[in-house]
XYZ file of C-alpha atoms in Angstrom:
91
model
C 5.823 -12.892 29.378
C 6.753 -15.456 26.738
C 6.882 -14.286 23.143
C 4.686 -15.909 20.532
C 6.434 -17.978 17.873
C 3.878 -17.391 15.088
C 1.323 -14.777 14.083
C -1.110 -14.271 11.265
C -0.695 -10.860 9.663
C -4.051 -9.657 8.383
C -3.833 -7.110 5.568
C -7.129 -5.254 5.128
C -7.851 -3.795 1.678
C -10.920 -1.565 1.497
C -12.065 -1.477 -2.103
C -11.905 2.060 -3.447
C -15.332 3.283 -4.383
C -15.155 6.004 -6.982
C -17.815 8.584 -6.482
C -18.499 12.280 -6.899
C -18.147 13.024 -3.175
C -14.718 14.085 -1.964
C -15.420 12.802 1.555
C -14.409 9.153 1.997
C -17.232 6.930 3.157
C -16.736 4.018 5.502
C -16.577 0.831 3.425
C -19.343 -1.702 3.848
C -18.323 -5.179 5.008
C -18.741 -6.591 1.508
C -16.350 -3.909 0.157
C -13.425 -5.061 2.310
C -11.044 -7.879 1.451
C -8.319 -9.437 3.582
C -5.094 -11.269 2.880
C -3.582 -13.393 5.638
C 0.101 -14.321 5.847
C 1.539 -16.561 8.574
C 4.869 -15.311 9.949
C 7.298 -16.923 12.377
C 9.744 -15.397 14.823
C 13.291 -14.786 13.634
C 16.478 -14.128 15.610
C 16.352 -10.430 14.661
C 15.017 -7.431 16.544
C 13.399 -4.453 14.860
C 14.046 -0.741 15.333
C 11.691 -0.682 18.333
C 13.540 -3.553 20.036
C 10.750 -6.071 19.453
C 11.166 -9.402 17.642
C 11.026 -9.509 13.862
C 8.705 -12.072 12.271
C 8.929 -13.222 8.638
C 7.042 -15.496 6.269
C 8.739 -18.545 4.745
C 9.950 -16.531 1.739
C 11.458 -13.742 3.867
C 9.646 -11.136 1.780
C 6.999 -10.255 4.371
C 8.748 -8.981 7.501
C 7.230 -7.258 10.516
C 8.253 -6.174 13.977
C 5.514 -7.224 16.418
C 5.369 -5.903 19.978
C 4.111 -7.835 22.998
C 0.823 -5.899 22.555
C 0.511 -7.152 18.941
C 1.406 -3.749 17.466
C 2.745 -4.243 13.947
C 5.499 -2.316 12.186
C 6.068 -3.575 8.649
C 9.724 -3.760 7.582
C 10.938 -3.474 4.011
C 12.787 -6.524 2.720
C 13.622 -4.900 -0.617
C 13.196 -1.753 -2.643
C 9.973 -0.257 -3.961
C 7.700 -1.835 -1.360
C 4.484 -0.072 -0.409
C 3.027 -1.351 2.826
C -0.662 -1.653 3.563
C -1.915 1.012 5.929
C -4.051 -1.476 7.858
C -2.258 -4.544 9.231
C -3.312 -6.528 12.298
C -1.505 -9.373 14.066
C -3.346 -12.386 15.447
C -1.442 -15.011 17.496
C -1.402 -18.543 16.075
C -1.889 -21.189 18.732
């Protein structure tokens, strides 16, 4: 199977709703925001053996499997990665 050359990484940010309940509620659609970053394949492989993709700045780096599973990779210190990241192939 041929590897994709580009993906869109979709970072989902549920807006934190402060409330008296300690149980987290599922966010409504209007309470969720997304950031999309286009990444391209590099010559590197990640720790899982899959290709590493990076944005044009090299700051956003991710290992993406052939099943579009995403593992974010740190490109510098003090990075905190989003817990919800999806990959969508760019055609």
